[in-house]
PDB file of C-alpha atoms in Angstrom:
ATOM      1  CA  GLY A   1      40.459 -71.234 -25.537  1.00  0.00           C
ATOM      2  CA  LEU A   2      42.417 -74.679 -24.391  1.00  0.00           C
ATOM      3  CA  GLU A   3      44.557 -76.069 -26.545  1.00  0.00           C
ATOM      4  CA  LEU A   4      44.652 -79.630 -27.236  1.00  0.00           C
ATOM      5  CA  SER A   5      47.790 -81.541 -29.101  1.00  0.00           C
ATOM      6  CA  HIS A   6      46.785 -84.185 -31.740  1.00  0.00           C
ATOM      7  CA  CYS A   7      46.591 -88.174 -31.008  1.00  0.00           C
ATOM      8  CA  VAL A   8      49.087 -89.208 -28.222  1.00  0.00           C
ATOM      9  CA  GLY A   9      48.896 -93.045 -27.442  1.00  0.00           C
ATOM     10  CA  ALA A  10      49.589 -93.971 -31.588  1.00  0.00           C
ATOM     11  CA  ASN A  11      52.578 -95.060 -30.899  1.00  0.00           C
ATOM     12  CA  SER A  12      52.169 -96.364 -27.137  1.00  0.00           C
ATOM     13  CA  LEU A  13      51.960-100.207 -25.971  1.00  0.00           C
ATOM     14  CA  GLY A  14      48.103 -99.756 -25.837  1.00  0.00           C
ATOM     15  CA  PRO A  15      45.774 -99.297 -27.930  1.00  0.00           C
ATOM     16  CA  ALA A  16      44.557 -95.490 -27.850  1.00  0.00           C
ATOM     17  CA  VAL A  17      41.583 -94.641 -25.543  1.00  0.00           C
ATOM     18  CA  PRO A  18      38.740 -91.592 -27.224  1.00  0.00           C
ATOM     19  CA  TRP A  19      39.236 -88.764 -24.999  1.00  0.00           C
ATOM     20  CA  ARG A  20      35.889 -88.324 -24.084  1.00  0.00           C
ATOM     21  CA  SER A  21      33.873 -89.119 -26.663  1.00  0.00           C
ATOM     22  CA  GLY A  22      35.113 -87.217 -29.395  1.00  0.00           C
ATOM     23  CA  GLY A  23      37.026 -89.744 -31.814  1.00  0.00           C
ATOM     24  CA  PRO A  24      39.410 -92.522 -32.498  1.00  0.00           C
ATOM     25  CA  CYS A  25      42.343 -91.026 -30.142  1.00  0.00           C
ATOM     26  CA  LYS A  26      43.569 -89.923 -26.527  1.00  0.00           C
ATOM     27  CA  MET A  27      43.722 -85.699 -26.782  1.00  0.00           C
ATOM     28  CA  LYS A  28      46.318 -84.076 -24.873  1.00  0.00           C
ATOM     29  CA  ARG A  29      45.752 -80.177 -23.374  1.00  0.00           C
ATOM     30  CA  VAL A  30      48.459 -78.578 -24.013  1.00  0.00           C
ATOM     31  CA  ARG A  31      50.113 -76.475 -20.841  1.00  0.00           C
ATOM     32  CA  THR A  32      50.084 -73.401 -20.450  1.00  0.00           C
ATOM     33  CA  VAL A  33      53.196 -71.189 -20.675  1.00  0.00           C
ATOM     34  CA  PHE A  34      52.967 -67.874 -19.393  1.00  0.00           C
ATOM     35  CA  LYS A  35      54.888 -64.508 -20.276  1.00  0.00           C
ATOM     36  CA  PRO A  36      57.217 -63.572 -17.307  1.00  0.00           C
ATOM     37  CA  GLU A  37      55.319 -60.149 -17.374  1.00  0.00           C
ATOM     38  CA  GLN A  38      51.354 -62.109 -16.255  1.00  0.00           C
ATOM     39  CA  LEU A  39      52.896 -64.515 -13.674  1.00  0.00           C
ATOM     40  CA  GLU A  40      54.544 -61.547 -12.283  1.00  0.00           C
ATOM     41  CA  ARG A  41      51.129 -59.786 -12.376  1.00  0.00           C
ATOM     42  CA  LEU A  42      49.709 -63.159 -10.985  1.00  0.00           C
ATOM     43  CA  GLU A  43      51.852 -63.463  -8.389  1.00  0.00           C
ATOM     44  CA  GLN A  44      51.034 -59.253  -6.535  1.00  0.00           C
ATOM     45  CA  GLU A  45      47.166 -60.529  -6.833  1.00  0.00           C
ATOM     46  CA  PHE A  46      47.645 -63.984  -5.050  1.00  0.00           C
ATOM     47  CA  LEU A  47      50.214 -61.129  -2.473  1.00  0.00           C
ATOM     48  CA  LYS A  48      46.834 -59.204  -1.826  1.00  0.00           C
ATOM     49  CA  GLN A  49      44.472 -62.887  -1.836  1.00  0.00           C
ATOM     50  CA  GLN A  50      44.594 -65.985  -2.339  1.00  0.00           C
ATOM     51  CA  TYR A  51      41.224 -66.262  -3.599  1.00  0.00           C
ATOM     52  CA  MET A  52      40.270 -65.077  -7.044  1.00  0.00           C
ATOM     53  CA  VAL A  53      36.434 -64.884  -8.047  1.00  0.00           C
ATOM     54  CA  GLY A  54      33.868 -62.818  -9.871  1.00  0.00           C
ATOM     55  CA  THR A  55      34.189 -60.207 -12.222  1.00  0.00           C
ATOM     56  CA  GLU A  56      37.637 -59.651 -10.571  1.00  0.00           C
ATOM     57  CA  ARG A  57      39.082 -63.515 -12.072  1.00  0.00           C
ATOM     58  CA  VAL A  58      37.546 -62.111 -14.925  1.00  0.00           C
ATOM     59  CA  ASP A  59      39.238 -58.501 -15.160  1.00  0.00           C
ATOM     60  CA  LEU A  60      42.794 -59.557 -15.098  1.00  0.00           C
ATOM     61  CA  ALA A  61      41.821 -62.750 -17.565  1.00  0.00           C
ATOM     62  CA  ALA A  62      41.077 -60.037 -19.690  1.00  0.00           C
ATOM     63  CA  THR A  63      43.894 -57.754 -18.431  1.00  0.00           C
ATOM     64  CA  LEU A  64      46.486 -60.378 -19.131  1.00  0.00           C
ATOM     65  CA  HIS A  65      44.968 -62.133 -22.802  1.00  0.00           C
ATOM     66  CA  LEU A  66      44.532 -65.987 -20.783  1.00  0.00           C
ATOM     67  CA  THR A  67      40.682 -66.807 -19.863  1.00  0.00           C
ATOM     68  CA  GLU A  68      39.537 -67.199 -17.074  1.00  0.00           C
ATOM     69  CA  THR A  69      39.922 -70.908 -16.703  1.00  0.00           C
ATOM     70  CA  GLN A  70      43.752 -69.782 -16.600  1.00  0.00           C
ATOM     71  CA  VAL A  71      44.039 -67.740 -14.181  1.00  0.00           C
ATOM     72  CA  LYS A  72      41.272 -69.678 -12.290  1.00  0.00           C
ATOM     73  CA  VAL A  73      43.856 -73.205 -12.698  1.00  0.00           C
ATOM     74  CA  TRP A  74      46.232 -70.798 -11.727  1.00  0.00           C
ATOM     75  CA  PHE A  75      44.921 -69.188  -9.137  1.00  0.00           C
ATOM     76  CA  GLN A  76      44.541 -73.224  -7.391  1.00  0.00           C
ATOM     77  CA  ASN A  77      47.638 -74.407  -8.132  1.00  0.00           C
ATOM     78  CA  ARG A  78      49.449 -71.748  -6.767  1.00  0.00           C
ATOM     79  CA  ARG A  79      46.828 -72.063  -3.679  1.00  0.00           C
ATOM     80  CA  ILE A  80      48.323 -75.267  -3.110  1.00  0.00           C
ATOM     81  CA  LYS A  81      52.369 -74.216  -3.237  1.00  0.00           C
ATOM     82  CA  TRP A  82      51.662 -71.888  -0.947  1.00  0.00           C
ATOM     83  CA  ARG A  83      50.111 -74.775   1.317  1.00  0.00           C
ATOM     84  CA  LYS A  84      53.538 -77.367   0.968  1.00  0.00           C
ATOM     85  CA  GLN A  85      55.827 -73.844   2.044  1.00  0.00           C
ATOM     86  CA  SER A  86      53.586 -73.231   5.112  1.00  0.00           C
ATOM     87  CA  MET A  87      53.418 -77.421   5.776  1.00  0.00           C
ATOM     88  CA  GLU A  88      57.810 -77.387   5.318  1.00  0.00           C
ATOM     89  CA  GLN A  89      58.698 -73.439   7.196  1.00  0.00           C
ATOM     90  CA  LYS A  90      56.457 -75.553  10.729  1.00  0.00           C
ATOM     91  CA  ALA A  91      58.480 -78.785  10.185  1.00  0.00           C
ATOM     92  CA  ALA A  92      61.901 -76.266   9.671  1.00  0.00           C
ATOM     93  CA  LYS A  93      60.897 -74.403  12.850  1.00  0.00           C
ATOM     94  CA  LEU A  94      59.971 -77.941  15.214  1.00  0.00           C
ATOM     95  CA  SER A  95      62.563 -79.329  13.981  1.00  0.00           C
ATOM     96  CA  GLN A  96      65.407 -76.598  15.325  1.00  0.00           C
ATOM     97  CA  PHE A  97      64.097 -76.818  18.586  1.00  0.00           C
ATOM     98  CA  GLY A  98      63.603 -81.045  18.751  1.00  0.00           C
ATOM     99  CA  VAL A  99      60.220 -80.960  18.587  1.00  0.00           C
ATOM    100  CA  ILE A 100      59.457 -84.568  16.831  1.00  0.00           C
ATOM    101  CA  GLN A 101      56.352 -84.145  14.448  1.00  0.00           C
ATOM    102  CA  PRO A 102      53.810 -86.836  12.850  1.00  0.00           C
ATOM    103  CA  ALA A 103      53.908 -88.042   9.699  1.00  0.00           C
ATOM    104  CA  THR A 104      52.051 -85.341   7.515  1.00  0.00           C
ATOM    105  CA  ALA A 105      50.075 -85.782   4.327  1.00  0.00           C
ATOM    106  CA  ASP A 106      51.845 -86.073   1.398  1.00  0.00           C
ATOM    107  CA  SER A 107      51.687 -83.162  -1.695  1.00  0.00           C
ATOM    108  CA  THR A 108      49.590 -85.161  -3.946  1.00  0.00           C
ATOM    109  CA  ASP A 109      47.020 -85.948  -0.208  1.00  0.00           C
ATOM    110  CA  ILE A 110      46.867 -82.598   0.024  1.00  0.00           C
ATOM    111  CA  LYS A 111      46.089 -82.252  -3.980  1.00  0.00           C
ATOM    112  CA  ASP A 112      43.402 -84.595  -3.444  1.00  0.00           C
ATOM    113  CA  ARG A 113      41.831 -83.248  -0.644  1.00  0.00           C
ATOM    114  CA  GLU A 114      41.961 -79.419  -2.659  1.00  0.00           C
ATOM    115  CA  GLU A 115      38.073 -78.754  -3.351  1.00  0.00           C
ATOM    116  CA  ASP A 116      38.673 -76.823  -6.837  1.00  0.00           C
ATOM    117  CA  THR A 117      42.063 -78.066  -8.634  1.00  0.00           C
ATOM    118  CA  VAL A 118      40.130 -79.275 -11.449  1.00  0.00           C
ATOM    119  CA  ASP A 119      42.730 -78.790 -14.619  1.00  0.00           C
ATOM    120  CA  VAL A 120      39.915 -78.459 -17.864  1.00  0.00           C
ATOM    121  CA  GLU A 121      36.774 -77.178 -18.389  1.00  0.00           C
ATOM    122  CA  LEU A 122      35.623 -77.800 -21.388  1.00  0.00           C
TER     123      LEU A 122
END
């Protein structure tokens, strides 16, 4: 499952904030570090399809020894990266032809608009 680190903020400027309603300190999720083999397989699957759902996601998670949530979040984050790269390539092509493009939303706005960017599910 998801690992949570111990108290965060005990030595910070403000008081410790309870994480959810469970305890006296704020808990922080430990970032998943994927093995190179897992990343290679995830990238291969992303090239086939940008959305992994249902039993396909469950099977892939089991094959890679990851949780379904880890696979889901990896695909969400990879789609955001893919969209950002696509926009940058489009901007580069337009600038080659001297086309001035209107101001575009930055990547944080895109992430906010992404409908399924929840990072943690408990």
